CSV table of C-alpha atoms in Angstrom, one decimal:
chain,number,residue,atom,x,y,z
C,72,THR,CA,29.7,12.5,10.5
C,73,ASN,CA,30.5,9.2,12.1
C,74,PHE,CA,28.6,6.2,13.2
C,75,VAL,CA,29.1,2.8,14.8
C,76,PHE,CA,26.7,-0.1,14.7
C,77,ARG,CA,26.6,-3.3,16.6
C,78,PHE,CA,26.2,-7.0,15.7
C,79,ALA,CA,24.6,-8.8,18.7
C,80,ALA,CA,22.0,-11.3,17.7
C,81,TRP,CA,24.5,-13.7,16.1
C,82,GLY,CA,28.0,-14.7,16.9
C,83,CYS,CA,31.1,-13.8,15.0
C,84,ASN,CA,33.3,-16.5,13.8
C,85,GLU,CA,37.0,-16.1,13.8
C,86,ASN,CA,39.6,-18.9,13.2
C,87,GLY,CA,36.9,-21.5,13.8
C,88,SER,CA,35.8,-20.0,17.1
C,89,SER,CA,32.4,-18.4,17.6
C,90,TYR,CA,31.8,-15.5,20.0
C,91,ILE,CA,29.4,-12.7,20.7
C,92,PRO,CA,31.3,-9.4,20.5
C,93,PRO,CA,31.0,-6.9,23.4
C,94,ASP,CA,28.9,-3.8,23.0
C,95,ASP,CA,30.7,-1.3,20.8
C,96,LEU,CA,30.7,1.9,22.9
C,97,ARG,CA,33.1,3.9,20.8
C,98,TYR,CA,30.2,6.2,19.7
C,99,GLY,CA,30.0,7.5,23.2
C,100,ARG,CA,33.5,7.0,24.6
C,101,GLY,CA,35.3,8.0,21.4
C,102,ASP,CA,37.9,6.4,19.1
C,103,ALA,CA,40.6,8.5,17.6
C,104,THR,CA,41.3,6.0,14.8
C,105,LEU,CA,37.7,6.4,13.6
C,106,GLY,CA,37.6,10.1,14.2
C,107,LEU,CA,35.0,9.8,17.0
C,108,PRO,CA,35.3,12.3,19.7
C,109,GLY,CA,35.2,11.1,23.3
C,110,GLY,CA,33.3,12.3,26.3
C,111,TYR,CA,30.0,11.3,24.8
C,112,VAL,CA,30.0,14.5,22.7
C,113,LEU,CA,28.1,12.7,19.9
C,114,LEU,CA,25.4,11.7,22.3
C,115,ARG,CA,24.8,15.1,23.7
C,116,CYS,CA,21.9,17.2,22.7
C,117,VAL,CA,22.5,19.9,20.1
C,118,PRO,CA,21.7,23.3,21.4
C,119,GLY,CA,18.0,24.0,20.8
C,120,LEU,CA,17.1,20.3,20.3
C,121,SER,CA,14.7,18.9,22.9
C,122,CYS,CA,16.3,16.1,24.8
C,123,ASP,CA,13.3,14.8,26.7
C,124,LYS,CA,13.1,11.6,24.5
C,125,VAL,CA,16.8,11.0,23.8
C,126,LEU,CA,17.9,7.4,23.4
C,127,VAL,CA,21.3,6.2,22.2
C,128,PRO,CA,21.5,3.7,19.4
C,129,LEU,CA,22.6,0.8,21.6
C,130,GLU,CA,19.7,1.3,24.1
C,131,LEU,CA,17.2,1.6,21.2
C,132,ALA,CA,18.5,-1.6,19.5
C,133,GLN,CA,18.3,-3.5,22.8
C,134,PHE,CA,14.7,-2.2,23.3
C,135,TYR,CA,13.6,-3.3,19.8
C,136,ALA,CA,15.2,-6.7,20.4
C,137,ARG,CA,13.3,-7.1,23.6
C,138,VAL,CA,10.0,-6.1,22.0
C,139,TYR,CA,10.6,-8.5,19.1
C,140,ARG,CA,11.4,-11.4,21.5
C,141,GLY,CA,8.1,-10.8,23.3
C,142,GLU,CA,9.7,-9.6,26.5
C,143,VAL,CA,7.8,-6.2,26.6
C,144,LEU,CA,4.4,-6.9,25.2
C,145,ASN,CA,2.1,-9.9,25.0
C,146,ALA,CA,2.1,-11.9,21.7
C,147,GLU,CA,-1.0,-10.1,20.3
C,148,ASP,CA,0.3,-6.6,21.1
C,149,THR,CA,3.8,-7.5,19.7
C,150,MET,CA,2.2,-8.6,16.4
C,151,GLN,CA,0.2,-5.3,16.3
C,152,TRP,CA,3.3,-3.3,17.0
C,153,LEU,CA,5.2,-5.2,14.2
C,154,THR,CA,2.3,-4.5,11.8
C,155,TRP,CA,2.5,-0.8,12.5
C,156,MET,CA,6.3,-0.8,12.1
C,157,GLU,CA,6.5,-2.9,8.9
C,158,LYS,CA,8.0,-1.0,6.0
C,159,THR,CA,8.1,-1.3,2.2
C,160,ARG,CA,11.4,-1.0,0.3
C,161,GLU,CA,10.5,2.7,-0.5
C,162,GLY,CA,9.4,3.4,3.1
C,163,SER,CA,12.7,2.6,4.9
C,164,SER,CA,16.4,3.3,4.3
C,165,LEU,CA,17.1,0.1,6.1
C,166,TYR,CA,15.2,-1.9,3.4
C,167,ALA,CA,16.4,0.0,0.3
C,168,PHE,CA,19.6,-1.9,-0.5
C,169,LEU,CA,18.6,-5.4,0.6
C,170,PRO,CA,18.3,-8.1,-2.0
C,171,ASP,CA,15.2,-8.0,-4.2
C,172,GLN,CA,14.1,-11.5,-3.1
C,173,ASP,CA,11.2,-11.4,-0.7
C,174,GLU,CA,13.3,-13.1,2.0
C,175,ALA,CA,13.6,-10.1,4.3
C,176,ARG,CA,11.0,-8.0,6.2
C,177,VAL,CA,11.8,-4.7,7.9
C,178,TYR,CA,10.1,-3.2,10.9
C,179,ALA,CA,11.5,0.3,11.4
C,180,LYS,CA,11.0,3.9,12.5
C,181,ASN,CA,13.0,6.9,11.3
C,182,GLY,CA,13.3,10.5,12.1
C,183,PHE,CA,14.9,13.3,10.2
C,184,ARG,CA,15.3,17.1,9.9
C,185,ALA,CA,17.2,19.1,7.4
C,186,ALA,CA,19.5,21.9,8.4
C,187,ASP,CA,17.8,25.3,8.6
C,188,ALA,CA,18.1,28.6,10.3
C,189,TYR,CA,17.5,26.9,13.7
C,190,TYR,CA,19.5,23.7,13.3
C,191,ASP,CA,23.0,24.0,11.8
C,192,GLN,CA,23.2,20.4,10.6
C,193,HIS,CA,21.2,17.6,9.1
C,194,PHE,CA,19.8,14.8,11.3
C,195,PHE,CA,18.7,11.3,10.1
C,196,THR,CA,18.1,8.4,12.4
C,197,GLU,CA,16.5,5.0,11.7
C,198,ALA,CA,16.2,2.0,13.9
C,199,GLY,CA,14.5,-1.3,13.1
C,200,ILE,CA,14.4,-5.0,13.0
C,201,VAL,CA,15.5,-6.9,9.9
C,202,GLU,CA,13.8,-10.3,9.7
C,203,THR,CA,15.3,-13.1,7.6
C,204,PRO,CA,14.6,-16.8,7.0
C,205,TYR,CA,17.3,-17.5,9.6
C,206,GLY,CA,16.2,-15.1,12.3
C,207,ALA,CA,16.3,-11.4,12.9
C,208,PHE,CA,18.7,-8.6,13.9
C,209,VAL,CA,18.4,-5.0,15.0
C,210,VAL,CA,20.0,-2.0,13.4
C,211,ALA,CA,20.0,1.4,15.1
C,212,ILE,CA,21.8,4.3,13.3
C,213,PHE,CA,21.8,7.9,14.5
C,214,MET,CA,23.4,10.3,12.1
C,215,ARG,CA,23.9,14.0,12.2
C,216,GLY,CA,26.1,16.4,10.2
C,217,ASN,CA,26.0,14.4,6.9
C,218,PRO,CA,26.5,17.1,4.3
C,219,ALA,CA,24.0,15.3,2.0
C,220,TYR,CA,20.4,15.4,3.0
C,221,PRO,CA,18.9,13.1,3.9
C,222,GLY,CA,22.0,11.0,3.5
C,223,SER,CA,19.9,7.8,3.6
C,224,GLU,CA,22.3,5.9,1.4
C,225,VAL,CA,24.6,5.5,4.4
C,226,LEU,CA,21.9,3.8,6.4
C,227,SER,CA,21.0,1.6,3.4
C,228,ASP,CA,24.7,0.6,3.0
C,229,ILE,CA,25.1,-0.2,6.7
C,230,THR,CA,22.0,-2.4,6.7
C,231,ARG,CA,23.1,-4.2,3.5
C,232,ILE,CA,26.5,-4.9,5.0
C,233,ALA,CA,24.9,-6.2,8.3
C,234,TYR,CA,22.4,-8.3,6.3
C,235,ASN,CA,25.1,-9.9,4.1
C,236,ALA,CA,27.2,-10.7,7.2
C,237,PHE,CA,24.2,-12.2,9.0
C,238,MET,CA,23.2,-14.3,6.0
C,239,GLU,CA,26.7,-15.5,5.4
C,240,SER,CA,27.1,-16.6,9.0
C,241,TYR,CA,24.2,-19.0,8.4
C,242,ARG,CA,25.3,-20.2,4.9
C,243,GLN,CA,28.7,-21.3,6.5
C,244,ARG,CA,26.9,-23.7,8.9
């Protein structure tokens, strides 16, 4: 029911000073003002859900950033990976609410499952790279328990907010 996302590829600007914010670990450690439980409850596996491939949003975002920067694969394989991951507006919640201009590209992977007799809540996750004329940033959102299924509007809104902030940070220069 709650989520936290991270700006990391560009600096924040406050009172004329630029800085890179620290990793936001409230998703795991908790934050009472946001209604986030502590003790890494939101990162634990749901009973019955296989946890052999569990990643937390921060780790996945860092991995995608490393792949995009060419730190994991060679240049040819990185381009192949991006080709496989590239999405259309209809193929990704991260892309859905971005401006209509062709100035952004989205490389993403999602996963989802509706509540059923086995799982008592909805799951929807999407992580990806949003490439702009000024550079790229990574968004990783893991959501469970949203009463609306698939609840993709939340992911679209978060990405739009991040995109607007990213673009505005470059327009001010």
